[in-house]
Tab-separated table of C-alpha atoms and ligand atoms in Angstrom:
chain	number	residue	atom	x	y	z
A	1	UNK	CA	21.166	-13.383	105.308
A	2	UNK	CA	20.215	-11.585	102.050
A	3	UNK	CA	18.471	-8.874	101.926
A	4	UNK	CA	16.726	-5.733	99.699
A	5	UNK	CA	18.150	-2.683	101.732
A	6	UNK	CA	16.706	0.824	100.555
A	7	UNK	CA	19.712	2.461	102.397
A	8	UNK	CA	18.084	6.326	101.460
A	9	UNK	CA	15.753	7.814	99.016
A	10	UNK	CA	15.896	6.058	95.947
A	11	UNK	CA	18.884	3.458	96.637
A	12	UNK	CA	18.213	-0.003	96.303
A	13	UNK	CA	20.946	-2.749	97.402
A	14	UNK	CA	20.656	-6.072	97.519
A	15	UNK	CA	23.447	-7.006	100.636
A	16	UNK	CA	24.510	-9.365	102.734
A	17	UNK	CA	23.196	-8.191	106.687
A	18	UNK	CA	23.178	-10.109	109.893
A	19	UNK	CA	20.596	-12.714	110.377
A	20	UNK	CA	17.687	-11.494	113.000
A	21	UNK	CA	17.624	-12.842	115.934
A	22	UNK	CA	14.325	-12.280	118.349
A	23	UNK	CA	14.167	-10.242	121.656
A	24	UNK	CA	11.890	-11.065	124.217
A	25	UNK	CA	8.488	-11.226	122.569
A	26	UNK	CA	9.349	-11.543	119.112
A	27	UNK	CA	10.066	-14.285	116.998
A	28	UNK	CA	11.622	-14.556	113.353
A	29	UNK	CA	10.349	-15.748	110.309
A	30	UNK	CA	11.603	-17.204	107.498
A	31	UNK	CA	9.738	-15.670	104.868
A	32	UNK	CA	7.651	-17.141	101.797
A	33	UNK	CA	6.406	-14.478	100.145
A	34	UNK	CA	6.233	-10.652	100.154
A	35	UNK	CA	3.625	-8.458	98.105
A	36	UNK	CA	4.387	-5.113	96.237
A	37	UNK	CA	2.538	-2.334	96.788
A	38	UNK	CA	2.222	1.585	95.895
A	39	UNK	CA	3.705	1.978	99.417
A	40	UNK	CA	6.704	0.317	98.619
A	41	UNK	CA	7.320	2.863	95.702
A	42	UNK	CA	6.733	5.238	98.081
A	43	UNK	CA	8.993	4.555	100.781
A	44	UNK	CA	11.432	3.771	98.072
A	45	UNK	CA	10.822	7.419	96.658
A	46	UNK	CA	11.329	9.217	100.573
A	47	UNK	CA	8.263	10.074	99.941
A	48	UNK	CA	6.191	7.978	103.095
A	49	UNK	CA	6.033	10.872	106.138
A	50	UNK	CA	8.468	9.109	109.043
A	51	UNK	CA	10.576	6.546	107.111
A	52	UNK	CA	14.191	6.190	108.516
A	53	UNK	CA	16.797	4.439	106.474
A	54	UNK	CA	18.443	2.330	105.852
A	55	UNK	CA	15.332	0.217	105.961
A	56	UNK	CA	14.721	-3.319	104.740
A	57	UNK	CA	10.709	-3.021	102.689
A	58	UNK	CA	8.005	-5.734	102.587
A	59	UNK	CA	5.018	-4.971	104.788
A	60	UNK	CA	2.630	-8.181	103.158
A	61	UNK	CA	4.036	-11.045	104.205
A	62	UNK	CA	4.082	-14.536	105.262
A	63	UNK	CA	6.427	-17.006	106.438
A	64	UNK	CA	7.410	-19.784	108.963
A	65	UNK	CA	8.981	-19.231	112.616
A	66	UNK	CA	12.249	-20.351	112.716
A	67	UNK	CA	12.885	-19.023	116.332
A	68	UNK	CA	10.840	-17.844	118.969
A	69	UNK	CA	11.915	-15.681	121.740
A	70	UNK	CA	12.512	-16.223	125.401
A	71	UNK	CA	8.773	-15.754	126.591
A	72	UNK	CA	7.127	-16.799	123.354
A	73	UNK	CA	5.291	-20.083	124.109
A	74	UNK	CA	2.238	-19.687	122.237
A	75	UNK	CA	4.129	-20.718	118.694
A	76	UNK	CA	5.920	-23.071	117.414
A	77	UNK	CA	8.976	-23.707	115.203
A	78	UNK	CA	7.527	-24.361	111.895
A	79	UNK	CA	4.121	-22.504	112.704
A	80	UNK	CA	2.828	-21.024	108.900
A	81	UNK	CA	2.216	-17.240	109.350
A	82	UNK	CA	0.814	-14.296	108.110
A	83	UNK	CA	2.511	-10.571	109.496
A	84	UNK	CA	0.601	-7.617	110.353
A	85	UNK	CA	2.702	-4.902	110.026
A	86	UNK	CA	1.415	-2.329	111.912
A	87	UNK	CA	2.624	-1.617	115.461
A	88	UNK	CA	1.417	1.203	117.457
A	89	UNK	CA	2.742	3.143	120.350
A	90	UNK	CA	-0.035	1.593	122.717
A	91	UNK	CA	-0.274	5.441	125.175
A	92	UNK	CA	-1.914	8.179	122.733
A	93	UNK	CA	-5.194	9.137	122.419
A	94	UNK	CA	-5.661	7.004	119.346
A	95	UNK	CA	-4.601	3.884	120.830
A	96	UNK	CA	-6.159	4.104	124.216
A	97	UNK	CA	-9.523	4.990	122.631
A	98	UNK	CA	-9.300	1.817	120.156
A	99	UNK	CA	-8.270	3.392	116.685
A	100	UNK	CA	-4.668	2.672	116.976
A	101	UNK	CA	-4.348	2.661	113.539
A	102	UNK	CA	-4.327	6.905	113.779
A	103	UNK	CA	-1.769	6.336	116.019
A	104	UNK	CA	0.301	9.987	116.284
A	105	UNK	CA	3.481	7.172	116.581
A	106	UNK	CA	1.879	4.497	113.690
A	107	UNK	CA	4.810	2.731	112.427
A	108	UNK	CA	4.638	-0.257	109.642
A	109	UNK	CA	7.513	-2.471	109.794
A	110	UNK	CA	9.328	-1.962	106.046
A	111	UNK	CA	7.205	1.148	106.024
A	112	UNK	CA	8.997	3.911	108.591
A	113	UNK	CA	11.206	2.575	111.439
A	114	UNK	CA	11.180	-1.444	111.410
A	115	UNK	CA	12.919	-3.797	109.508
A	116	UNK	CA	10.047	-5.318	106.558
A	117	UNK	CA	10.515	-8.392	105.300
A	118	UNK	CA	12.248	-8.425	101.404
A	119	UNK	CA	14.830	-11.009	102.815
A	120	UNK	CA	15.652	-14.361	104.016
A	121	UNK	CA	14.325	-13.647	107.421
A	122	UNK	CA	12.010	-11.235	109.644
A	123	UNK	CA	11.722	-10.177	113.033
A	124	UNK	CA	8.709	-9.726	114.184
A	125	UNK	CA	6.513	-9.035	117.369
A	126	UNK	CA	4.711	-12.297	118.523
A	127	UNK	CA	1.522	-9.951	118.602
A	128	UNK	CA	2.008	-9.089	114.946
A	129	UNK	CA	2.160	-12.735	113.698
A	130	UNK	CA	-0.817	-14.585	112.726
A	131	UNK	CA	-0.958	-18.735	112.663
A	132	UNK	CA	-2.397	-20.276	109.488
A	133	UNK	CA	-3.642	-23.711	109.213
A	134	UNK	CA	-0.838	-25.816	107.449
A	135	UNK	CA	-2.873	-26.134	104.308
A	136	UNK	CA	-2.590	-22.508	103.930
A	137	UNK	CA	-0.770	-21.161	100.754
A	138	UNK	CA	1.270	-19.622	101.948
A	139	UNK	CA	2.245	-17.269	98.481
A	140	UNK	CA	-1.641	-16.469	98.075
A	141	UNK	CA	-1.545	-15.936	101.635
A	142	UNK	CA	0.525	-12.471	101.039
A	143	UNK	CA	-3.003	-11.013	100.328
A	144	UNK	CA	-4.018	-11.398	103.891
A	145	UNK	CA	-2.494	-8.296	104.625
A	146	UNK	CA	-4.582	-6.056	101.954
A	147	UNK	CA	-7.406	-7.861	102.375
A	148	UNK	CA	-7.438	-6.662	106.230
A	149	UNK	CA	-7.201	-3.110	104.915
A	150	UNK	CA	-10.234	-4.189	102.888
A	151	UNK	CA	-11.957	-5.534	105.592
A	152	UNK	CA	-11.553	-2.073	108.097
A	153	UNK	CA	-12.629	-0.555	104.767
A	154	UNK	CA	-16.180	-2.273	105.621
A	155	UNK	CA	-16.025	-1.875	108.680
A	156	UNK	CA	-16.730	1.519	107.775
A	157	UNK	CA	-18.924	1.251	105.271
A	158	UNK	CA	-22.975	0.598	105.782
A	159	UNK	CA	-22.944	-3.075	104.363
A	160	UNK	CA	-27.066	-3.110	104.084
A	161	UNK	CA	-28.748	-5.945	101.764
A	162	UNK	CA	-29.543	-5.017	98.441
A	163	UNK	CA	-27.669	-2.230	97.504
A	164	UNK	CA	-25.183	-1.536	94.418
A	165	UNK	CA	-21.537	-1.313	94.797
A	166	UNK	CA	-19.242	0.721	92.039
A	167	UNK	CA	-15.371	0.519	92.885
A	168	UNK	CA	-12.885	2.731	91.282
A	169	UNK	CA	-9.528	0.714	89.963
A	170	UNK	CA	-9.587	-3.120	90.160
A	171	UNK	CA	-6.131	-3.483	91.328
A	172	UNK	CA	-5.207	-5.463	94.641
A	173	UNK	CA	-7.332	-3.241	96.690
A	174	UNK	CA	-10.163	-2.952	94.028
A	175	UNK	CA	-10.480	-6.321	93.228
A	176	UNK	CA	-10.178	-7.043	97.300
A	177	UNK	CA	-13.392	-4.816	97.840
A	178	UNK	CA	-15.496	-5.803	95.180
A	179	UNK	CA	-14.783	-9.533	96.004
A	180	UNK	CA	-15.883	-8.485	99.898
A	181	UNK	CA	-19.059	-6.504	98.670
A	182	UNK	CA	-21.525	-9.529	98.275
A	183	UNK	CA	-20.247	-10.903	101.249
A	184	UNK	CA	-21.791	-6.954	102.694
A	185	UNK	CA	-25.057	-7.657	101.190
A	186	UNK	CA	-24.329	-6.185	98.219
A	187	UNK	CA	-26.769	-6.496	95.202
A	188	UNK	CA	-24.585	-5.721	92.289
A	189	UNK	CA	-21.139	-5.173	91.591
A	190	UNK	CA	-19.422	-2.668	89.299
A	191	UNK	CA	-15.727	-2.055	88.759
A	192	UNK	CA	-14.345	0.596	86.282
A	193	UNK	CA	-10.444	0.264	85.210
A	194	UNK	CA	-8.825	2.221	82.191
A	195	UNK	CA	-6.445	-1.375	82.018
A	196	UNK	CA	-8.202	-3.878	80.226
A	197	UNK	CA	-6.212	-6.720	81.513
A	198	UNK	CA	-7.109	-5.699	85.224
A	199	UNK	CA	-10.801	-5.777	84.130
A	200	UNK	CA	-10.016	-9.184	83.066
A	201	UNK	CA	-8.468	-10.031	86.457
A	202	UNK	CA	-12.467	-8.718	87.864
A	203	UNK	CA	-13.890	-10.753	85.613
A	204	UNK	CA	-11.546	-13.937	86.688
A	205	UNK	CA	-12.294	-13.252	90.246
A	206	UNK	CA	-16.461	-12.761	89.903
A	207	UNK	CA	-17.139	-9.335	89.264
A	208	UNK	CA	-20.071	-9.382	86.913
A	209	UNK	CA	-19.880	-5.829	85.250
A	210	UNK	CA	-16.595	-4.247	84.470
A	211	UNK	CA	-16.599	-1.229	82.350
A	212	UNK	CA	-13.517	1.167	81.501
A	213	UNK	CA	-16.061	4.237	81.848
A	214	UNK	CA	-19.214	4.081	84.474
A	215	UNK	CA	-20.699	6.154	81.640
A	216	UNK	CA	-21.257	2.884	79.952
A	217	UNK	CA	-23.278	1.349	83.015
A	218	UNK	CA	-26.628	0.247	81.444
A	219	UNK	CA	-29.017	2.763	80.974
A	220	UNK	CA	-30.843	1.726	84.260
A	221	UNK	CA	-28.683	2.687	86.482
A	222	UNK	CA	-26.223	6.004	86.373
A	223	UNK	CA	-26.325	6.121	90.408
A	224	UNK	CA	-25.146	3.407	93.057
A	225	UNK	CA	-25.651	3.219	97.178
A	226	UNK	CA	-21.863	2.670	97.934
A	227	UNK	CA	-18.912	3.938	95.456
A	228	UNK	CA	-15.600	3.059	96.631
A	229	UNK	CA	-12.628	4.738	95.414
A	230	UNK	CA	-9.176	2.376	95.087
A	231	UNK	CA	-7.849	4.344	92.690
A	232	UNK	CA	-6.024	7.505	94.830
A	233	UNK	CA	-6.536	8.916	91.260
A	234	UNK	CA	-8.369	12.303	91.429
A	235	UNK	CA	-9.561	12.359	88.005
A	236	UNK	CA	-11.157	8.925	89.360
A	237	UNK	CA	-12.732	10.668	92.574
A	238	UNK	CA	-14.021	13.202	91.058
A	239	UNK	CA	-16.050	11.328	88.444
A	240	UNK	CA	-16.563	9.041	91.046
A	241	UNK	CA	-18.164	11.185	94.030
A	242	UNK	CA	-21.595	12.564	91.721
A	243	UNK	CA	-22.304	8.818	91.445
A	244	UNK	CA	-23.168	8.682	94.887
A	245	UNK	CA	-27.219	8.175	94.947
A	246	UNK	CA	-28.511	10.385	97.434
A	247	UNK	CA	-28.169	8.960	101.050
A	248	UNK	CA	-25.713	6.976	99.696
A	249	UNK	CA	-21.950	6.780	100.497
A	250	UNK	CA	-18.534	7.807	98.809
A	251	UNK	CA	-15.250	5.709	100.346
A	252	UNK	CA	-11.529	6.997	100.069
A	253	UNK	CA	-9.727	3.769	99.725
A	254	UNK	CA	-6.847	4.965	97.483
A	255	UNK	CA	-4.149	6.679	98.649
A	256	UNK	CA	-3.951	10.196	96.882
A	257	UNK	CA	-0.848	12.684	96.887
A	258	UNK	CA	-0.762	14.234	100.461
A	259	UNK	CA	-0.562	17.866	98.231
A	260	UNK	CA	-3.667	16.915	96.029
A	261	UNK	CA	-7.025	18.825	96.322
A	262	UNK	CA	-10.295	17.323	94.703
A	263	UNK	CA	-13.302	19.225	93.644
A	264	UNK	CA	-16.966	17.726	94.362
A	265	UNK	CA	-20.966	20.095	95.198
A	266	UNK	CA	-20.933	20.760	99.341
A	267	UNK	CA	-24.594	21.426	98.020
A	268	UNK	CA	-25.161	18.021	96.364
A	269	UNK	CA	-23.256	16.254	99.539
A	270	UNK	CA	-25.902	18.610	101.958
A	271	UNK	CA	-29.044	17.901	99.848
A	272	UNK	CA	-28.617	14.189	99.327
A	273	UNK	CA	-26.797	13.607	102.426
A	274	UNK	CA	-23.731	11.788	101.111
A	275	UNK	CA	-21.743	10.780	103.372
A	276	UNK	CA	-18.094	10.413	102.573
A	277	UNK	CA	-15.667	8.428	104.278
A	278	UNK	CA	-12.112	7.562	104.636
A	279	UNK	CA	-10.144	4.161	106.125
A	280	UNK	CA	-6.550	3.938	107.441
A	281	UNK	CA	-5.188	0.585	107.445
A	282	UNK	CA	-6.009	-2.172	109.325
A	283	UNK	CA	-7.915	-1.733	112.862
A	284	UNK	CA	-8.635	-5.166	114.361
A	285	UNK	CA	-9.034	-6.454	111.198
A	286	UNK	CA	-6.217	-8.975	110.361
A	287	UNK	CA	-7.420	-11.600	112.440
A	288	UNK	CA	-10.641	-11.407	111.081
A	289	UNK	CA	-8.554	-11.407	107.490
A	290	UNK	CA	-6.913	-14.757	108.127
A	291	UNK	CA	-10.450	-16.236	108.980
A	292	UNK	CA	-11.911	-15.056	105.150
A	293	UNK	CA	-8.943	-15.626	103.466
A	294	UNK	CA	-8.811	-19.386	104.827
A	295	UNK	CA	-12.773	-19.452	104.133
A	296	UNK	CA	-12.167	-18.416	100.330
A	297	UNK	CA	-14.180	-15.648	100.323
A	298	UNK	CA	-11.721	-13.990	97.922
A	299	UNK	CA	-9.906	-15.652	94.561
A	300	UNK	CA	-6.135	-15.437	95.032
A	301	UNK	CA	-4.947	-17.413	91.795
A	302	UNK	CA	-6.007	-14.792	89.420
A	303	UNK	CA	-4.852	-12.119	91.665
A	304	UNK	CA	-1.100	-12.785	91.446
A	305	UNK	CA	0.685	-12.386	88.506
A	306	UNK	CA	4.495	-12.226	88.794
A	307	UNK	CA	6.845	-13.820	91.170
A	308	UNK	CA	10.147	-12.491	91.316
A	309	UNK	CA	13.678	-13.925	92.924
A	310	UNK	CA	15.120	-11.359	95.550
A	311	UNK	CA	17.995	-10.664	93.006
A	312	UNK	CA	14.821	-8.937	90.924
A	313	UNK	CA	13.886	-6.644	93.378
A	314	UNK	CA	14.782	-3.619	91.303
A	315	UNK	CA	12.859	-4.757	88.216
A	316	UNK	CA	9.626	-5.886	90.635
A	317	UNK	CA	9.506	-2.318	92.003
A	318	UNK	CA	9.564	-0.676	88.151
A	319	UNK	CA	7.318	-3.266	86.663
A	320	UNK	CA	4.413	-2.068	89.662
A	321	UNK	CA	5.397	1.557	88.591
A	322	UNK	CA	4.665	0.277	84.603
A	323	UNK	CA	1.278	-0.857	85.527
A	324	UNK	CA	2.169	-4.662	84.421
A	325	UNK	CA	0.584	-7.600	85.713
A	326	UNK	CA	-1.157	-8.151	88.373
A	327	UNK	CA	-0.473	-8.449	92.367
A	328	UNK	CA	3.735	-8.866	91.746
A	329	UNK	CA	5.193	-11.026	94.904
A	330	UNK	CA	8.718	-11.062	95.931
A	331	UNK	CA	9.630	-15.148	97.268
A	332	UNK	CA	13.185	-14.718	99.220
A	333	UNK	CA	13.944	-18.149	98.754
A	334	UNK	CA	13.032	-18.801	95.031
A	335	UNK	CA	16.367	-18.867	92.854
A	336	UNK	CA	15.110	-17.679	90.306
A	337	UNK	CA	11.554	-14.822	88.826
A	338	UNK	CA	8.655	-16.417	87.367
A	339	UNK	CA	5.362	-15.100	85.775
A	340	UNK	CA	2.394	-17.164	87.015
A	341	UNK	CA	-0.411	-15.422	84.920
A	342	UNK	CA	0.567	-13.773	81.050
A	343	UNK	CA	0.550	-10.151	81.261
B	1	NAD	N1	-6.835	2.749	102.690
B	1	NAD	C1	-5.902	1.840	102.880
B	1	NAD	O1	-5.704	1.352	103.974
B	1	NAD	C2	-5.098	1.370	101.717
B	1	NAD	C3	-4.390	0.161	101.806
B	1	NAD	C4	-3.682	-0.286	100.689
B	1	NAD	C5	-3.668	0.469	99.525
B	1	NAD	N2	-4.333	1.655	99.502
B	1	NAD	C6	-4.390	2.475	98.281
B	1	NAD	O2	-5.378	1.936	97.430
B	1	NAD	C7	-5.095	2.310	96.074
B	1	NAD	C8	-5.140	1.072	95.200
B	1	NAD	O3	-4.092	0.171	95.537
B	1	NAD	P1	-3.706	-0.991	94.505
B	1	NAD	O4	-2.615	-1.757	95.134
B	1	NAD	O5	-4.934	-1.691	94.047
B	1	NAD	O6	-3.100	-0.084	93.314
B	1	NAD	P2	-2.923	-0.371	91.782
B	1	NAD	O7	-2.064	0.720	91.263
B	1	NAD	O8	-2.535	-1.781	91.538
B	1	NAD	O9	-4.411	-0.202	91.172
B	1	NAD	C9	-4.974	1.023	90.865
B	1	NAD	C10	-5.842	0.832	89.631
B	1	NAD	O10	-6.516	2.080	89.354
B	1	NAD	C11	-6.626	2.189	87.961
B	1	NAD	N3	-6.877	3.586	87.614
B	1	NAD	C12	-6.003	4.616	87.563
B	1	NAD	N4	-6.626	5.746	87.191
B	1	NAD	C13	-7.927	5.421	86.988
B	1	NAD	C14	-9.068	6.168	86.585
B	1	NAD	N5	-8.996	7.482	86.318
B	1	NAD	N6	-10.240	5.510	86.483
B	1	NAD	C15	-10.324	4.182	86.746
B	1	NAD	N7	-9.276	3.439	87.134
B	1	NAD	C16	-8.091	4.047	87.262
B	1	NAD	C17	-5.298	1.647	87.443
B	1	NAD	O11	-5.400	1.253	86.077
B	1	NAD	C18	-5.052	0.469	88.386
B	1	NAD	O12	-5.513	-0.757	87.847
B	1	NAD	C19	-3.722	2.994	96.109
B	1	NAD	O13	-3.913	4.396	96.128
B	1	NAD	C20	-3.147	2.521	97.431
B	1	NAD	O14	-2.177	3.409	97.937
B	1	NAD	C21	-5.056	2.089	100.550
B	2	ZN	ZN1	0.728	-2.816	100.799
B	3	ZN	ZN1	-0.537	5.543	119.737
């Protein structure tokens, strides 16, 4: 089959490789779509602690089973899927105390030792696959996989009625969480971009105030219950974290640089009792995923912008780094790149 191969740091074939075939309790996919991601660039970079190349990326995808492995009866050929990528080792602390997902031995597949899915075909473990119902689209259905990193986001997160929500970047992950934030009893929304066309992808999907500063909130309000960063920007944090009304609560979504320090008041966080939090992934969250993704409790049209042919890897992975477009898909099987929204 084809395939995009990132055989080390910063080397990016597109090759011919074996087709996959499944050991017990596994089956392989043909794959439909595949999303981009800031992980991506940063597996493709050496810079994700644990990858081992040569690796084949792709970590948000769906696709149909082709062929099931010995003891897989539970599926069938033809079954529409969604992947969670995350496998665990199942025996550490972590795991056996139910937060596999800070697993010592966490491993994505296209993210550190398994084979992702930017080609033809993936193997996967039957307990990573995820059946959709055959009306399913399965291209929007690529966002399943954020949106269950959005959805342990809440899990952390107070969700009480009535309270106001301001999210940092309105990217994938942004405009995932503010879409999710009514659904968590949220009274108002608020999403601040720099990128005027991504604040026009939050307005497409139902955000009802989008501001490039959150100085420019309305004069009523210069403090919110809930800000969420999905940014990984500290400039962004730290404008973000004194918005925090007191007894309110300050989420790391975004990924920031593993070296990167941020500065914020231990007395403001002890005399208002902020409470900050982080989120890892997904935690038994992608099942729940599939069920609001097939419920449309998010928008997925306006959220994908860019489909691109296998042969375009290259150019997918430098148009993310550009900031162009929106949520940019990979579809094995397409012969040739499309753009589904104007940039
Ligand atoms: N916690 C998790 O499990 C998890 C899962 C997936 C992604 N992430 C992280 O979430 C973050 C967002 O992911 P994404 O795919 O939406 O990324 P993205 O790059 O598409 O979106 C980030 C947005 O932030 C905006 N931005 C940058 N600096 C800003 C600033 N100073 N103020 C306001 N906006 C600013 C950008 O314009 C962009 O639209 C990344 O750091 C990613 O690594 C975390
Ligand atoms: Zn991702
Ligand atoms: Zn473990």
């Amino acid at each position: 089959m084809r395939a995009v191969v990132f055989s080390s740091p910063h080397e990016l074939t597109l090759t011919e490789v074996d087709d996959p075939r499944p050991g017990p309790g596994e089956v392989v996919i043909k794959t439909a779509a595949v999303g981009i991601c800031g992980t991506d660039t940063h597996v493709f970079d050496g810079e994700f602690e644990g990858t081992v190349y040569p690796l084949i990326p792709g970590h948000e995808a769906t696709g149909t089973v082709v062929e099931l492995g010995e003891d897989v009866d539970d599926l069938a050929v033809g079954d529409p899927v969604a992947i969670n990528p995350s496998t665990t080792c199942g025996r550490c602390e972590f795991c056996l105390n139910g937060r596999a997902n800070l697993c010592r031995a966490w491993n994505g597949l296209g993210v550190v030792a398994s084979d992702g899915a930017s080609a033809e075909y993936a193997r996967v473990p039957r307990a990573n696959v995820f059946k959709l119902r055959a009306e399913t689209d399965l291209h929007q259905a690529a966002l399943i996989e954020p949106l269950a990193c959005a959805i342990r986001g809440y899990d952390l997160l107070p969700r009480r009625m009535g309270e106001h929500y301001l999210v940092y970047g309105a990217g994938t992950m942004g405009l995932l969480m503010a879409q999710l934030a009514p659904r968590a009893g949220a009274a108002s929304v608020t999403v601040v971009d720099l990128n005027e066309n991504r604040l026009q992808a939050a307005r497409e999907v139902g955000v009802q105030n989008t501001l490039t500063s959150a100085d420019e909130a309305d004069a009523d309000r210069d403090q919110w219950d809930v800000v969420i960063d999905c940014t990984g920007v500290i400039a962004a944090i730290e404008d973000a974290l004194p918005r925090v009304k007191a007894g309110g609560t300050f989420q790391h979504f975004g990924v920031a640089p593993a070296e990167a320090t941020a500065q914020y008041s231990p007395f403001r966080v002890y005399r208002d009792e902020i409470n900050i939090v982080g989120t890892m992934a997904v935690l038994n969250s992608f099942g729940r995923a599939v069920e609001m993704f097939e419920a449309g409790a998010i928008q997925p049209a306006p959220m994908i912008s860019h489909a691109f042919a296998l042969d375009d890897y290259a150019q997918a992975l430098e148009q993310f780094r550009a900031g162009t477009g929106r949520k940019l898909q990979i579809r094995p099987h397409a012969s040739e790149s499309v753009v589904l929204l104007p940039a």
